[in-house]
Amino acid sequence: MDRFYVTTPIYYVNDEPHIGHAFTTLNADAVARWHRMLGEDVFFLTGTDEHGLKIQRAAEENGLSPLEQADRTSVRFKEAWRSLNISNDDFIRTTEPRHHVAVQQLLQRCYDNGYIERGTYEGSYCVSCEAYYTDDELGEDRTCPIHKRPVEHMVEDNYFFKLSAFEDRLTDWLTNSPDAITPDGYRKEALGLIRQGLEDISISRTSIDWGVPVPWDDGHVFYVWYDALINYATAVGFGSDDARFEQWWPATHHMLGKDILRFHCVYWPAMLLAAGIEDLPTYHVHGFLLVSGEKMSKTSFNKISPTAMVEEFGVDGFRYALLRDHSFGPDSDFSYESMLSRYNSDLANTFGNLLQRVTTIVGKKCGGVAPAPRVDSPVADKAATAIAETIAGWAKFQAASGLDATWRLAREANELLSETEPWKLEPGPEVDAILGDALEALRIVALLGAPAMPEAMAAAWARLGLPGRPEEQRIADAAVWGQYPGGVTLPEGEPLFPRLKAT
RNA sequence: GGCGACGUAGCUCAGUUGGUGAGAGCGCUCGACUCAUAAUCGAGAGGUCGGGAGUUCAAAUCUCCCCGUCGCUACCA
């Protein structure tokens, strides 16, 4: 069976879950669900990143141990993902013992292979950034350009990773693997970063102890970034179950935002190569969600809470609107108004209303018993096109274009009804044929829409009188025109997606 | 400065390797219908595809220049 391993970044627990995190996680979830419906063996990972100075300091301020501090915030992500119905198979925390083992083994291998060396680093350090700055980067009065606070002069012994040794291999990889990073613009960007030259990077700290200890030198812990990336390997058995790791690793797909492209697409593959792991991941990079054209960041106040959106639109309404409105790749503008518009037009009007009117006509003209579709329906070809384009969209990790193609079929069904006006006809074969076709279109939309809206499409499935859930179907078998069985009595019900007014 | 991305109808965007008259959804105008969640369907208005030059029988699509917006150029999620 084909395997499919998909990850989100692990989110830093110093932050609250916001809609940017939700966007990445939701896309990964929908893709994971789609691949399960393709019949693949899927492993979907998310988690939290819990080491580093910021956590240590936050813990001190709150009178907690660092782990207690991390516990408190990690759980917020778990809760957020539960409220969004995220189907992750694992939730990794970098503070777990399994992760420490994996980090130590992977970096020990790099060390043994000669790619980690001891050195010293000295410079101006911003505590908030956990980063050093060069003099020309500092603001007035030697302040951090981000936080506008004074930097500290620090000197420390460090271990350095010989990133510079990997320029050629990384360039070859990205040149010879055109699909290594999608959309393609981000592959070019990664190549550009490499072309500008790679310098060795410091990967350990002596100034703090909240991290994974360097196995060959007690006084050091690994810098948070270089333990964090390794989580992807940990979760599929690196360091604990080699057979499992070898099964899953070649099927790795990382989904991430463009802000962390450098770490994921340059540093991480270099670390893997240094450890002797030749299979490199495939990457799917997205842009930022903007609010009124402004970048959302954790320091800005215009963050939008996913929880609030769920209360407004329902889990699946929010999931659909977010996935459908923001293609995976470019930056795009997020607004409440556009989300409301998308919900009403696609879910309440096009789909929900279609289900409602078809059900009603079946009640009036067919005694409530659903007819079967025509094999040679005029809608069949259009359905085949919509299905093919939906499959193509999801294959490219483009939920938005997949959903767009799916919804064209719902519009086709509405057009069919307007053209044939079955409510004016006497009961009989003609009415049955039209309504059977409409029901079949609804079945296919519910099937293909399930990765985006698992519960709502399951509800629609039930309203169509179908057994089980759409997610239990296999796309290759079920996404073929003509399978709606007919003969079942359709249950009545309230509108699936009530039309919403602006608040 | 260097690297990169983007700039297509009012809005959000599609437009594969250049080739039938430039598209979709939403919004708007008009009309139809009344089975349906003031939903649905049809028609229409609206674009010198940022500007200029060039290559070509032919360019939104290739080359160069310019303008505008933004990102990266950080050992920061």
Coordinates of C-alpha atoms (C1' of nucleotides) in Angstrom, one line a residue:
Chain A
M1 CA 0.0 0.0 0.0
D2 CA 1.2 3.5 -0.8
R3 CA 2.3 5.5 2.2
F4 CA 1.8 9.2 2.8
Y5 CA 3.5 11.0 5.6
V6 CA 2.4 14.6 6.0
T7 CA 3.5 17.1 8.7
T8 CA 2.8 20.6 9.9
P9 CA 5.5 22.7 11.5
I10 CA 5.6 22.2 15.3
Y11 CA 4.3 25.4 16.8
Y12 CA 6.2 27.3 19.3
V13 CA 4.4 27.2 22.6
N14 CA 5.2 30.8 23.4
D15 CA 2.4 31.7 21.1
E16 CA -1.4 31.4 21.1
P17 CA -3.0 29.4 18.2
H18 CA -4.1 31.9 15.6
I19 CA -5.6 31.7 12.2
G20 CA -2.1 31.4 10.5
H21 CA -1.4 28.2 12.4
A22 CA -4.9 27.1 11.6
F23 CA -4.4 27.6 7.9
T24 CA -1.3 25.4 7.7
T25 CA -2.9 22.7 10.0
L26 CA -6.2 22.7 8.2
N27 CA -4.6 22.3 4.8
A28 CA -2.5 19.4 6.1
D29 CA -5.6 17.9 7.7
A30 CA -7.6 18.1 4.5
V31 CA -4.7 16.7 2.4
A32 CA -4.3 13.8 4.9
R33 CA -8.0 13.0 4.7
W34 CA -7.9 13.1 0.9
H35 CA -5.1 10.7 0.8
R36 CA -6.9 8.4 3.2
M37 CA -9.8 8.4 0.8
L38 CA -7.4 7.5 -2.0
G39 CA -6.7 4.4 0.0
E40 CA -3.2 5.3 1.1
D41 CA -1.6 4.5 4.4
V42 CA -1.4 8.0 6.0
F43 CA 0.5 9.3 8.9
F44 CA -0.3 12.9 9.8
L45 CA 1.8 14.7 12.4
T46 CA 1.6 18.0 14.2
G47 CA 2.9 19.1 17.6
T48 CA 4.6 21.7 19.6
D49 CA 8.1 23.1 19.9
E50 CA 8.9 23.6 23.6
H51 CA 12.6 24.4 24.2
G52 CA 14.5 27.6 24.1
L53 CA 15.2 30.7 26.2
K54 CA 11.8 32.2 25.7
I55 CA 10.1 29.3 27.4
Q56 CA 12.6 29.2 30.2
R57 CA 12.1 32.9 30.9
A58 CA 8.3 32.7 30.7
A59 CA 8.4 29.9 33.2
E60 CA 10.5 31.9 35.6
E61 CA 8.1 34.8 35.3
N62 CA 5.2 32.5 36.1
G63 CA 7.0 30.7 38.8
L64 CA 6.8 27.4 37.0
S65 CA 9.2 24.9 35.7
P66 CA 9.9 25.1 32.0
L67 CA 8.0 21.9 31.4
E68 CA 5.0 23.1 33.4
Q69 CA 5.1 26.2 31.3
A70 CA 5.2 24.2 28.1
D71 CA 2.4 21.9 29.4
R72 CA 0.1 24.9 29.8
T73 CA 0.6 26.2 26.3
S74 CA 1.0 23.0 24.4
V75 CA -2.5 21.9 25.5
R76 CA -3.9 25.0 23.9
F77 CA -2.8 23.8 20.5
K78 CA -4.3 20.4 21.2
E79 CA -7.6 22.0 22.1
A80 CA -7.5 24.3 19.1
W81 CA -6.9 21.3 16.8
R82 CA -9.6 19.3 18.4
S83 CA -12.1 22.2 17.9
L84 CA -11.2 22.3 14.2
N85 CA -11.6 18.5 13.9
I86 CA -8.0 17.9 13.0
S87 CA -7.3 14.2 12.3
N88 CA -3.6 14.1 13.3
D89 CA -2.3 10.6 14.0
D90 CA 0.3 11.8 16.5
F91 CA 1.0 15.0 18.4
I92 CA 4.7 15.3 19.1
R93 CA 6.2 17.5 21.8
T94 CA 9.9 18.2 21.7
T95 CA 10.2 17.7 25.4
E96 CA 9.3 14.0 25.1
P97 CA 12.0 11.4 25.8
R98 CA 11.5 9.8 22.4
H99 CA 12.5 13.1 20.9
H100 CA 15.6 13.6 23.0
V101 CA 16.8 10.2 22.0
A102 CA 16.2 10.9 18.3
V103 CA 17.9 14.4 18.5
Q104 CA 20.9 13.0 20.2
Q105 CA 21.3 10.2 17.7
L106 CA 20.8 12.2 14.6
L107 CA 23.3 14.9 15.7
Q108 CA 25.7 12.4 17.0
R109 CA 25.8 10.9 13.6
C110 CA 26.5 14.3 12.1
Y111 CA 29.2 14.8 14.6
D112 CA 30.7 11.3 13.9
N113 CA 30.6 12.1 10.2
G114 CA 32.7 15.3 10.8
Y115 CA 30.0 17.9 10.1
I116 CA 29.9 19.4 13.6
E117 CA 32.9 21.3 15.1
R118 CA 33.5 23.3 18.2
G119 CA 34.0 27.1 18.0
T120 CA 33.1 30.3 19.8
Y121 CA 30.6 32.9 19.0
E122 CA 30.6 36.4 20.2
G123 CA 28.3 39.2 19.4
S124 CA 25.3 41.4 20.2
Y125 CA 22.4 39.2 21.3
C126 CA 18.7 40.0 21.6
V127 CA 17.1 37.9 24.2
S128 CA 13.6 38.1 22.7
C129 CA 14.8 37.0 19.4
E130 CA 17.3 34.5 20.8
A131 CA 19.5 35.8 18.0
Y132 CA 22.7 37.5 17.4
Y133 CA 22.9 40.7 15.3
T134 CA 25.7 42.3 13.4
D135 CA 26.4 45.9 14.2
D136 CA 25.0 47.3 11.0
E137 CA 21.7 45.5 11.7
L138 CA 21.2 47.2 15.0
G139 CA 18.9 50.1 15.5
E140 CA 19.7 53.3 17.3
D141 CA 21.5 53.0 20.6
R142 CA 22.3 49.4 19.8
T143 CA 18.8 48.1 20.0
C144 CA 17.3 45.1 18.4
P145 CA 15.7 46.0 15.1
I146 CA 12.6 43.9 15.9
H147 CA 12.0 44.5 19.5
K148 CA 13.6 47.9 19.8
R149 CA 15.2 46.8 23.1
P150 CA 18.9 47.0 24.0
V151 CA 21.0 44.0 23.0
E152 CA 23.4 42.2 25.3
H153 CA 27.0 41.4 24.4
M154 CA 27.6 37.7 24.8
V155 CA 30.4 35.2 24.2
E156 CA 29.8 31.5 24.2
D157 CA 31.3 28.3 23.2
N158 CA 29.3 26.8 20.4
Y159 CA 29.2 23.8 18.2
F160 CA 28.9 24.7 14.6
F161 CA 27.2 22.7 11.8
K162 CA 29.2 22.7 8.6
L163 CA 26.4 23.9 6.4
S164 CA 28.8 25.3 3.9
A165 CA 29.8 21.8 2.9
F166 CA 26.4 21.1 1.4
E167 CA 26.0 23.9 -1.1
D168 CA 26.6 21.6 -4.1
R169 CA 24.5 18.7 -2.9
L170 CA 21.6 20.9 -2.1
T171 CA 21.8 22.7 -5.4
D172 CA 21.9 19.4 -7.2
W173 CA 18.9 18.1 -5.3
L174 CA 16.7 21.2 -6.0
T175 CA 17.8 21.3 -9.6
N176 CA 17.2 17.7 -10.3
S177 CA 14.0 17.4 -8.3
P178 CA 11.6 19.9 -9.8
D179 CA 8.9 18.8 -7.5
A180 CA 10.9 18.9 -4.3
I181 CA 9.4 22.2 -3.3
T182 CA 6.0 23.4 -4.5
P183 CA 4.8 25.9 -5.7
D184 CA 7.8 26.2 -7.9
G185 CA 8.6 29.8 -7.0
Y186 CA 9.6 28.6 -3.5
R187 CA 12.0 26.1 -5.0
K188 CA 13.7 29.0 -6.9
E189 CA 13.8 31.0 -3.7
A190 CA 15.5 28.1 -1.9
L191 CA 18.0 27.9 -4.8
G192 CA 18.6 31.6 -4.5
L193 CA 19.4 31.3 -0.8
I194 CA 21.9 28.6 -1.5
R195 CA 23.4 30.5 -4.4
Q196 CA 24.1 33.4 -2.1
G197 CA 26.4 31.2 -0.1
L198 CA 25.9 29.2 3.0
E199 CA 27.8 29.8 6.2
D200 CA 28.3 27.3 9.0
I201 CA 25.7 27.7 11.8
S202 CA 25.8 27.5 15.5
I203 CA 23.7 24.8 16.8
S204 CA 24.3 24.7 20.6
R205 CA 24.1 27.0 23.6
T206 CA 25.8 27.0 26.9
S207 CA 23.8 30.0 28.2
I208 CA 20.7 28.1 28.9
D209 CA 19.9 24.5 29.9
W210 CA 16.3 24.2 28.6
G211 CA 17.0 22.0 25.6
V212 CA 18.3 18.7 24.5
P213 CA 21.8 18.0 26.0
V214 CA 24.6 17.6 23.5
P215 CA 25.6 14.0 24.1
W216 CA 29.3 14.4 23.7
D217 CA 29.6 17.6 25.8
D218 CA 27.6 18.0 29.0
G219 CA 27.7 21.8 29.2
H220 CA 25.8 22.3 26.0
V221 CA 22.2 22.0 24.8
F222 CA 21.2 22.1 21.2
Y223 CA 19.8 25.4 20.0
V224 CA 16.0 25.2 19.8
W225 CA 15.8 25.2 16.0
Y226 CA 18.1 22.3 15.5
D227 CA 16.3 20.1 17.9
A228 CA 12.9 21.2 16.6
L229 CA 13.4 20.1 13.0
I230 CA 14.3 16.6 14.0
N231 CA 10.7 16.0 15.3
Y232 CA 9.7 15.0 11.9
A233 CA 12.1 12.1 12.1
T234 CA 11.4 11.2 15.7
A235 CA 7.7 10.7 15.1
V236 CA 8.2 8.0 12.5
G237 CA 10.7 6.0 14.6
F238 CA 14.1 7.6 14.0
G239 CA 16.3 6.5 16.9
S240 CA 13.8 3.9 18.2
D241 CA 12.5 1.9 15.4
D242 CA 14.7 1.9 12.3
A243 CA 12.4 -0.3 10.2
R244 CA 9.5 2.0 10.8
F245 CA 11.5 5.0 9.9
E246 CA 12.7 3.5 6.7
Q247 CA 9.1 2.7 5.7
W248 CA 7.8 6.2 6.3
W249 CA 10.6 8.5 5.6
P250 CA 10.7 8.3 1.8
A251 CA 7.0 9.4 1.8
T252 CA 7.5 12.6 3.8
H253 CA 5.7 15.8 2.9
H254 CA 6.3 18.9 4.9
M255 CA 3.7 21.7 4.8
L256 CA 4.9 25.0 6.0
G257 CA 4.7 28.8 5.7
K258 CA 7.2 30.7 3.6
D259 CA 8.7 32.4 6.7
I260 CA 10.4 29.2 7.7
L261 CA 11.5 28.1 4.3
R262 CA 15.2 28.6 5.0
F263 CA 15.2 26.3 8.0
H264 CA 13.1 23.6 6.4
C265 CA 14.3 23.6 2.9
V266 CA 18.0 24.4 3.4
Y267 CA 19.2 23.6 6.9
W268 CA 17.1 20.5 7.5
P269 CA 18.0 18.6 4.3
A270 CA 21.6 19.5 5.0
M271 CA 21.3 18.0 8.4
L272 CA 19.7 14.9 7.0
L273 CA 22.5 14.5 4.5
A274 CA 25.1 15.0 7.2
A275 CA 23.5 12.2 9.2
G276 CA 23.7 9.9 6.1
I277 CA 20.0 10.1 5.3
E278 CA 19.7 10.4 1.6
D279 CA 16.0 10.5 1.2
L280 CA 15.0 14.2 1.4
P281 CA 11.5 15.4 2.1
T282 CA 9.1 17.0 -0.3
Y283 CA 7.9 20.5 0.6
H284 CA 4.7 22.4 0.2
V285 CA 5.0 26.0 1.0
H286 CA 2.3 28.6 1.5
G287 CA 2.2 32.4 1.9
F288 CA 0.8 34.6 4.6
L289 CA -2.8 35.3 5.4
L290 CA -3.0 39.0 5.4
V291 CA -5.5 41.1 7.3
S292 CA -6.3 44.3 5.4
G293 CA -3.1 43.8 3.6
E294 CA -1.0 43.7 6.7
K295 CA 1.1 40.7 7.7
M296 CA -0.3 38.9 10.8
S297 CA 2.4 38.3 13.3
K298 CA 2.4 37.2 16.9
T299 CA 3.2 40.7 18.0
S300 CA 0.4 42.3 16.1
F301 CA -3.0 42.6 17.7
N302 CA -5.1 41.8 14.7
K303 CA -4.9 38.1 15.2
I304 CA -8.1 36.3 14.6
S305 CA -9.0 33.5 16.9
P306 CA -10.0 30.3 15.1
T307 CA -12.3 29.5 18.0
A308 CA -14.3 32.6 17.3
M309 CA -14.6 31.7 13.6
V310 CA -15.8 28.3 14.5
E311 CA -18.5 29.8 16.7
E312 CA -19.6 32.0 13.8
F313 CA -19.5 29.6 10.9
G314 CA -19.4 26.2 12.5
V315 CA -16.3 24.0 12.2
D316 CA -17.0 22.9 8.7
G317 CA -18.1 26.3 7.5
F318 CA -14.9 27.7 8.7
R319 CA -12.8 24.9 7.3
Y320 CA -14.4 25.2 3.9
A321 CA -14.2 28.9 3.6
L322 CA -10.6 29.0 4.7
L323 CA -9.5 26.2 2.4
R324 CA -11.5 27.4 -0.6
D325 CA -10.7 31.1 -0.4
H326 CA -6.9 31.0 0.0
S327 CA -4.9 29.1 -2.5
F328 CA -1.9 27.3 -1.1
G329 CA 1.2 29.3 -2.1
P330 CA 0.7 33.0 -2.6
D331 CA -0.2 35.5 0.1
S332 CA -3.9 36.2 0.3
D333 CA -6.2 38.5 2.2
F334 CA -8.3 37.2 4.9
S335 CA -11.5 39.0 6.0
Y336 CA -14.6 38.2 7.8
E337 CA -16.7 39.7 5.0
S338 CA -15.2 37.4 2.4
M339 CA -15.5 34.4 4.6
L340 CA -19.2 35.2 5.1
S341 CA -19.7 35.7 1.4
R342 CA -18.1 32.4 0.7
Y343 CA -20.1 30.6 3.3
N344 CA -23.4 31.9 2.0
S345 CA -22.8 31.6 -1.7
D346 CA -21.2 28.2 -1.8
L347 CA -22.6 26.4 1.3
A348 CA -25.9 27.9 2.1
N349 CA -27.0 28.8 -1.5
T350 CA -25.3 26.5 -4.0
F351 CA -25.0 23.3 -2.0
G352 CA -27.3 23.5 1.0
N353 CA -30.2 24.9 -0.9
L354 CA -29.7 22.4 -3.7
L355 CA -30.0 19.5 -1.2
Q356 CA -33.1 21.1 0.3
R357 CA -34.9 21.7 -2.9
V358 CA -34.1 18.2 -4.3
T359 CA -35.3 16.6 -1.1
T360 CA -38.5 18.5 -1.2
I361 CA -39.3 17.7 -4.8
V362 CA -38.6 14.0 -4.2
G363 CA -41.1 14.2 -1.4
K364 CA -43.7 15.8 -3.6
K365 CA -43.2 13.9 -6.8
C366 CA -41.8 10.6 -5.8
G367 CA -43.5 10.0 -2.5
G368 CA -40.2 10.6 -0.7
V369 CA -38.5 7.6 -2.3
A370 CA -35.3 8.7 -4.1
P371 CA -34.9 7.6 -7.8
A372 CA -31.7 6.4 -9.4
P373 CA -29.7 8.5 -11.8
R374 CA -29.4 8.0 -15.6
V375 CA -26.2 6.2 -16.7
D376 CA -26.3 8.3 -19.9
S377 CA -27.2 11.5 -18.1
P378 CA -26.3 14.8 -19.7
V379 CA -24.6 15.7 -16.5
A380 CA -22.3 12.6 -16.5
D381 CA -19.6 14.2 -18.7
K382 CA -19.6 17.4 -16.7
A383 CA -19.3 15.3 -13.5
A384 CA -16.4 13.4 -15.0
T385 CA -14.6 16.6 -15.7
A386 CA -15.3 18.0 -12.3
I387 CA -14.0 14.8 -10.7
A388 CA -10.9 14.8 -12.7
E389 CA -10.1 18.4 -11.9
T390 CA -10.8 17.8 -8.2
I391 CA -8.4 14.9 -8.1
A392 CA -5.8 17.0 -9.9
G393 CA -6.2 19.9 -7.5
W394 CA -5.7 17.8 -4.4
A395 CA -2.8 16.0 -6.0
K396 CA -1.1 19.4 -6.1
F397 CA -1.9 20.1 -2.5
Q398 CA -4.3 22.8 -3.8
A399 CA -7.5 22.4 -1.8
A400 CA -8.8 25.6 -3.2
S401 CA -8.7 24.5 -6.8
G402 CA -10.0 21.0 -5.9
L403 CA -13.0 22.5 -4.1
D404 CA -13.6 24.9 -6.9
A405 CA -13.8 22.0 -9.4
T406 CA -16.1 20.1 -7.1
W407 CA -18.5 22.9 -6.6
R408 CA -18.9 23.3 -10.4
L409 CA -20.9 20.1 -10.2
A410 CA -23.3 21.5 -7.7
R411 CA -23.9 24.4 -10.0
E412 CA -24.6 22.0 -12.8
A413 CA -27.3 20.3 -10.8
N414 CA -28.9 23.6 -10.1
E415 CA -28.9 24.4 -13.8
L416 CA -30.4 21.0 -14.6
L417 CA -33.3 21.7 -12.3
S418 CA -33.9 25.1 -13.8
E419 CA -33.8 23.8 -17.3
T420 CA -36.2 20.9 -16.7
E421 CA -38.4 22.2 -14.0
P422 CA -39.4 18.9 -12.5
W423 CA -41.8 20.6 -10.0
K424 CA -44.1 21.3 -13.0
L425 CA -44.1 17.8 -14.3
E426 CA -46.4 14.9 -13.5
P427 CA -44.7 12.1 -11.5
G428 CA -43.1 9.6 -13.8
P429 CA -39.9 8.4 -15.5
E430 CA -38.9 11.9 -16.6
V431 CA -39.1 13.4 -13.1
D432 CA -37.3 10.4 -11.7
A433 CA -34.5 10.7 -14.2
I434 CA -33.9 14.4 -13.4
L435 CA -34.0 14.0 -9.6
G436 CA -31.9 10.9 -9.8
D437 CA -29.3 12.9 -11.6
A438 CA -29.5 15.7 -9.1
L439 CA -29.1 13.2 -6.2
E440 CA -26.1 11.7 -7.9
A441 CA -24.5 15.0 -8.3
L442 CA -25.1 15.7 -4.6
R443 CA -23.6 12.4 -3.7
I444 CA -20.4 13.1 -5.6
V445 CA -20.1 16.6 -4.2
A446 CA -20.5 15.2 -0.7
L447 CA -17.9 12.6 -1.4
L448 CA -15.3 15.0 -2.8
G449 CA -16.0 17.7 -0.3
A450 CA -15.5 15.4 2.7
P451 CA -11.9 16.1 3.3
A452 CA -12.7 19.8 3.8
M453 CA -16.0 19.2 5.7
P454 CA -15.9 15.7 7.2
E455 CA -19.0 16.1 9.5
A456 CA -21.2 18.3 7.3
M457 CA -20.6 16.0 4.3
A458 CA -21.4 13.0 6.5
A459 CA -24.6 14.7 7.4
A460 CA -25.4 15.4 3.8
W461 CA -24.6 11.7 3.0
A462 CA -27.2 10.7 5.5
R463 CA -29.7 13.1 4.1
L464 CA -29.2 11.4 0.7
G465 CA -30.1 8.1 2.4
L466 CA -26.7 6.7 2.0
P467 CA -25.1 4.3 4.5
G468 CA -21.8 5.0 6.3
R469 CA -19.8 8.1 5.8
P470 CA -18.3 9.6 2.6
E471 CA -14.8 9.4 4.2
E472 CA -15.1 5.6 4.2
Q473 CA -15.4 5.5 0.5
R474 CA -12.4 5.1 -1.9
I475 CA -12.2 7.9 -4.5
A476 CA -11.2 5.6 -7.3
D477 CA -14.3 3.5 -6.8
A478 CA -16.9 6.0 -5.6
A479 CA -16.0 9.1 -7.7
V480 CA -17.6 7.6 -10.8
W481 CA -21.0 8.7 -12.2
G482 CA -24.0 6.6 -11.7
Q483 CA -23.7 5.0 -8.3
Y484 CA -26.5 6.6 -6.4
P485 CA -28.6 3.6 -5.6
G486 CA -32.1 5.0 -5.5
G487 CA -35.0 3.3 -3.8
V488 CA -34.2 4.8 -0.4
T489 CA -36.6 7.0 1.6
L490 CA -35.0 10.4 2.1
P491 CA -35.2 11.8 5.6
E492 CA -36.3 15.3 6.1
G493 CA -34.3 17.9 7.9
E494 CA -33.4 21.4 8.6
P495 CA -31.1 23.3 6.2
L496 CA -27.5 22.0 6.6
F497 CA -25.9 25.4 6.2
P498 CA -28.3 28.1 7.4
R499 CA -27.7 31.3 5.7
L500 CA -25.9 33.8 7.9
K501 CA -26.2 37.5 8.2
A502 CA -23.3 39.8 8.9
T503 CA -22.9 40.5 12.6
Chain B
rG1 C1' 22.8 47.1 -3.5
rG2 C1' 21.8 41.5 -4.4
rC3 C1' 18.1 37.5 -4.9
rG4 C1' 12.9 36.5 -5.6
rA5 C1' 7.6 37.1 -6.1
rC6 C1' 3.6 39.8 -7.6
rG7 C1' 0.8 43.6 -10.7
rU8 C1' -5.4 40.2 -15.8
rA9 C1' -13.0 42.8 -15.3
rG10 C1' -15.7 46.7 -8.9
rC11 C1' -13.6 42.4 -5.5
rU12 C1' -10.8 37.5 -5.1
rC13 C1' -8.3 35.2 -8.5
rA14 C1' -7.6 31.0 -13.1
rG15 C1' -4.9 31.3 -17.4
rU16 C1' -0.2 24.3 -19.0
rU17 C1' 5.3 23.9 -23.2
rG18 C1' 3.3 31.6 -27.0
rG19 C1' -2.0 30.3 -31.7
rU20 C1' -9.7 29.7 -32.7
rG21 C1' -13.0 36.4 -30.8
rA22 C1' -9.2 36.9 -22.9
rG23 C1' -12.0 33.4 -18.5
rA24 C1' -14.4 31.8 -13.4
rG25 C1' -16.7 32.9 -8.7
rC26 C1' -18.6 36.9 -6.0
rG27 C1' -20.8 41.9 -6.6
rC28 C1' -23.9 45.0 -10.0
rU29 C1' -28.2 45.8 -13.8
rC30 C1' -32.3 43.6 -16.3
rG31 C1' -35.3 39.4 -17.1
rA32 C1' -37.3 34.3 -15.8
rC33 C1' -39.0 31.1 -12.2
rU34 C1' -41.5 30.1 -7.6
rC35 C1' -39.4 23.2 -5.9
rA36 C1' -35.9 25.6 -2.5
rU37 C1' -32.3 28.7 3.1
rA38 C1' -35.1 36.6 -0.1
rA39 C1' -32.4 30.7 -2.4
rU40 C1' -32.2 29.1 -8.2
rC41 C1' -31.6 30.0 -13.7
rG42 C1' -30.7 33.2 -18.0
rA43 C1' -28.9 37.7 -20.3
rG44 C1' -25.9 42.0 -19.9
rA45 C1' -22.6 45.9 -18.5
rG46 C1' -17.5 46.0 -17.1
rG47 C1' -10.6 44.6 -18.9
rU48 C1' -5.5 49.2 -24.0
rC49 C1' -4.1 41.4 -19.5
rG50 C1' 0.9 47.8 -14.8
rG51 C1' 3.8 51.0 -18.9
rG52 C1' 7.3 51.0 -23.1
rA53 C1' 10.4 48.7 -26.7
rG54 C1' 11.7 44.1 -29.1
rU55 C1' 11.6 38.7 -31.0
rU56 C1' 7.7 36.2 -34.0
rC57 C1' 3.2 34.8 -39.2
rA58 C1' 1.2 35.1 -33.9
rA59 C1' 2.3 37.2 -26.9
rA60 C1' -1.4 38.1 -20.9
rU61 C1' 2.1 34.0 -22.2
rC62 C1' 9.4 34.8 -24.5
rU63 C1' 13.6 39.0 -24.1
rC64 C1' 15.1 44.0 -22.3
rC65 C1' 14.0 48.6 -19.8
rC66 C1' 10.8 51.4 -16.6
rC67 C1' 6.8 52.1 -12.7
rG68 C1' 4.3 50.1 -8.4
rU69 C1' 3.6 46.6 -4.1
rC70 C1' 5.9 43.0 -1.1
rG71 C1' 9.2 39.2 0.8
rC72 C1' 14.2 37.4 1.6
rU73 C1' 19.2 39.1 2.1
rA74 C1' 18.9 37.3 10.5
rC75 C1' 22.4 31.8 14.3
rC76 C1' 14.4 35.2 15.4
rA77 C1' 7.8 30.9 15.5

